[in-house]
XYZ file of C-alpha atoms in Angstrom:
251
model
C 122.751 94.282 96.999
C 121.875 94.080 100.836
C 122.287 91.135 103.108
C 121.685 91.331 106.834
C 122.722 88.500 109.112
C 121.940 87.515 112.677
C 120.316 90.923 113.819
C 119.527 90.934 117.479
C 117.981 94.035 119.323
C 116.479 94.253 122.849
C 114.862 97.039 124.773
C 115.761 96.440 128.273
C 114.690 92.775 128.888
C 112.376 92.705 125.924
C 114.061 90.959 123.071
C 112.599 92.349 119.888
C 114.746 90.737 117.237
C 116.155 87.334 117.755
C 118.434 86.769 114.994
C 117.120 87.832 111.662
C 118.670 87.029 108.319
C 117.390 88.710 105.114
C 118.677 89.177 101.570
C 117.488 91.964 99.162
C 118.651 91.938 95.526
C 118.651 94.875 93.241
C 115.201 95.581 91.815
C 113.504 93.537 94.658
C 110.247 94.728 96.218
C 110.158 92.802 99.504
C 107.131 93.180 101.853
C 107.380 92.353 105.513
C 104.182 91.294 107.207
C 103.330 90.368 110.625
C 101.495 91.291 113.816
C 102.144 94.161 115.863
C 105.182 93.731 118.139
C 106.763 91.258 115.774
C 109.983 93.417 115.217
C 109.143 94.615 111.625
C 109.890 98.318 112.310
C 112.753 97.725 114.609
C 114.471 95.793 111.758
C 114.141 98.613 109.364
C 115.438 101.081 111.996
C 118.373 98.850 112.784
C 119.233 98.686 109.032
C 119.226 102.461 108.800
C 120.898 103.033 112.162
C 117.984 104.843 113.601
C 118.259 102.105 116.198
C 121.627 100.597 117.249
C 121.474 96.700 117.045
C 122.935 94.638 119.754
C 124.345 92.219 117.295
C 124.512 91.648 113.602
C 126.111 92.497 110.352
C 124.937 94.188 107.096
C 126.612 93.376 103.840
C 125.945 96.313 101.378
C 127.722 95.684 98.098
C 131.299 95.268 99.111
C 130.908 96.833 102.567
C 130.605 94.438 105.436
C 129.451 96.432 108.459
C 128.990 95.284 112.069
C 125.657 96.861 113.124
C 126.744 97.206 116.847
C 130.083 98.796 116.393
C 129.868 100.574 113.030
C 131.921 103.774 112.767
C 130.511 107.107 111.951
C 131.833 106.935 108.465
C 130.390 103.544 107.875
C 126.905 104.686 109.137
C 127.192 107.771 106.743
C 128.123 105.758 103.743
C 125.130 103.290 104.246
C 122.812 106.231 104.869
C 123.936 107.684 101.511
C 122.548 104.494 99.868
C 119.395 103.958 101.919
C 116.286 106.179 102.258
C 113.606 105.958 104.786
C 109.819 106.807 104.530
C 108.302 107.151 107.973
C 104.862 106.084 109.255
C 104.138 109.660 110.462
C 105.711 111.736 107.541
C 108.428 113.471 109.716
C 108.147 116.620 107.776
C 109.445 120.032 108.832
C 106.249 122.104 109.512
C 108.002 125.328 108.924
C 109.230 124.315 105.389
C 107.274 124.003 102.161
C 106.970 120.515 100.448
C 109.813 121.622 97.996
C 112.119 122.598 100.956
C 111.220 119.404 102.656
C 112.397 117.444 99.698
C 115.559 119.678 99.117
C 116.757 119.816 102.719
C 118.467 116.288 102.724
C 120.048 117.114 99.361
C 121.461 120.411 100.435
C 122.336 119.739 103.836
C 123.264 115.973 103.786
C 124.488 115.451 100.187
C 125.939 118.998 99.695
C 124.116 119.324 96.344
C 124.105 122.975 95.058
C 120.839 124.573 95.932
C 119.912 125.323 92.300
C 120.394 121.630 91.434
C 118.599 120.410 94.468
C 115.435 122.434 93.514
C 115.439 120.914 90.038
C 115.734 117.295 91.558
C 113.135 118.220 94.339
C 110.538 119.564 91.666
C 111.152 116.294 89.613
C 110.502 114.174 92.743
C 107.428 116.049 93.558
C 106.100 115.789 89.972
C 106.584 112.024 90.230
C 104.359 111.615 93.145
C 101.743 113.973 91.596
C 102.468 116.993 93.670
C 103.428 119.429 90.815
C 101.065 122.221 92.181
C 102.039 121.797 95.773
C 105.845 122.963 95.638
C 105.199 125.965 97.981
C 102.514 124.390 100.283
C 103.398 123.895 103.804
C 102.497 120.474 105.535
C 99.455 122.021 107.440
C 98.024 122.996 103.930
C 98.273 119.269 102.611
C 96.290 116.147 103.494
C 97.870 113.150 105.184
C 98.080 111.452 101.774
C 99.867 114.474 100.383
C 102.313 114.743 103.240
C 103.279 111.098 102.927
C 103.716 111.691 99.188
C 106.169 114.505 100.034
C 107.858 111.982 102.236
C 108.118 109.575 99.355
C 109.444 112.233 97.133
C 112.053 113.182 99.731
C 113.259 109.521 99.575
C 113.216 109.307 95.768
C 115.097 112.663 95.494
C 118.138 111.018 97.286
C 118.318 108.585 94.481
C 119.145 105.678 97.031
C 119.920 102.206 96.338
C 117.055 100.986 98.454
C 114.081 102.643 100.096
C 112.907 101.528 103.298
C 108.943 102.022 103.954
C 107.708 101.820 107.590
C 103.995 101.224 107.424
C 103.637 104.122 105.048
C 99.768 104.035 105.004
C 98.935 103.215 108.594
C 98.583 106.796 109.760
C 96.243 107.822 106.925
C 92.394 108.059 106.686
C 91.181 104.984 104.566
C 90.368 107.140 101.578
C 93.781 108.428 101.371
C 95.556 105.094 101.332
C 94.965 104.371 97.688
C 96.809 107.517 96.362
C 100.069 106.581 98.400
C 99.882 102.933 97.276
C 99.547 104.101 93.759
C 102.767 106.233 94.069
C 104.588 103.311 95.516
C 103.415 100.965 92.768
C 104.612 103.390 90.203
C 108.027 103.643 91.857
C 108.252 99.908 92.113
C 107.519 99.694 88.252
C 110.513 101.850 87.585
C 112.848 99.265 89.197
C 113.261 100.845 92.559
C 114.443 98.475 95.287
C 112.068 98.573 98.254
C 111.772 96.918 101.510
C 108.170 97.574 102.767
C 106.540 96.974 106.154
C 102.840 97.203 105.630
C 99.455 95.892 106.436
C 98.211 96.407 102.887
C 97.819 92.845 101.595
C 96.770 94.011 98.112
C 100.094 95.900 97.637
C 101.961 92.640 98.918
C 100.092 90.501 96.471
C 100.297 92.695 93.457
C 103.634 94.514 93.765
C 106.038 92.444 95.833
C 108.268 89.877 94.347
C 108.975 88.330 97.767
C 106.891 88.345 100.954
C 108.434 87.810 104.383
C 106.189 87.070 107.449
C 107.729 87.886 110.897
C 106.464 86.958 114.322
C 108.105 87.041 117.642
C 111.296 88.568 116.553
C 112.054 86.105 113.815
C 111.265 85.440 110.124
C 108.815 82.616 110.249
C 108.422 82.120 106.538
C 109.243 83.801 103.234
C 108.495 83.149 99.571
C 106.769 84.670 96.589
C 103.395 86.270 97.109
C 101.812 83.260 95.324
C 103.611 80.840 97.826
C 102.760 82.803 100.978
C 99.096 83.800 100.100
C 98.010 80.412 98.489
C 100.300 77.704 100.161
C 101.899 78.858 103.428
C 103.734 76.144 105.016
C 103.838 77.406 108.569
C 100.728 77.230 110.818
C 101.544 80.664 112.424
C 101.555 82.179 108.905
C 98.137 80.387 108.198
C 96.747 81.766 111.452
C 97.696 85.341 110.583
C 96.466 85.293 107.009
C 93.192 83.752 108.152
C 92.591 86.711 110.630
C 93.592 89.518 108.166
C 92.173 88.124 104.933
C 89.125 86.223 106.019
C 87.371 86.508 102.616
C 90.174 87.004 100.058
C 92.408 84.212 101.208
C 92.099 80.427 100.411
C 95.249 78.331 101.176
C 95.806 74.751 100.293
C 97.066 72.319 103.010
């Protein structure tokens, strides 16, 4: 479905991505783990052209796109297939939950308003916000705001949803409700690429885990392979630090 090859990205003299290759097949739930500054978020943003890569290509179905020199039409076509869930929600404060979900459909996809409203309500129902259609962001908890963000992505019916640390801005007691929604979406066969620090989600939901550090993919494999038998010392060090009690690997 999506294959990215040799992505490079620098900010000034700081090289963030140093030649990343990754393949995602239809129905995959791929989780990217790694320390802060490893390039995880930048990778997602380059895939969706929120950042312009310095080098690399994306093969999306039959479309082969140069990430540095992609045309406006190519960018538009890829964005029609890819939805993004942001760390900090990125909702319009002056619009209701339903309006936040329908905005992209009406403006970006030219869906008739009455049809967009029905799609939007269905998406909000799916994330457990049936009673919050007309609530404004200020009237919602952080977890509810993030669920609106997920509903906005789901409503677009994309080929793949990119999640950029969707629970990192939440209070701990609100994390569970967002992860539950994500698990339910994954069970429906939605293709997902998720940057997260939630190890339980990676272990329980992902079919592939990628560990990044220093702008490269250090190791990837099934959750069982990564969490019980990581081959790279750097992966082992990371997992020792983030899972001191849950994690036992075999050398």
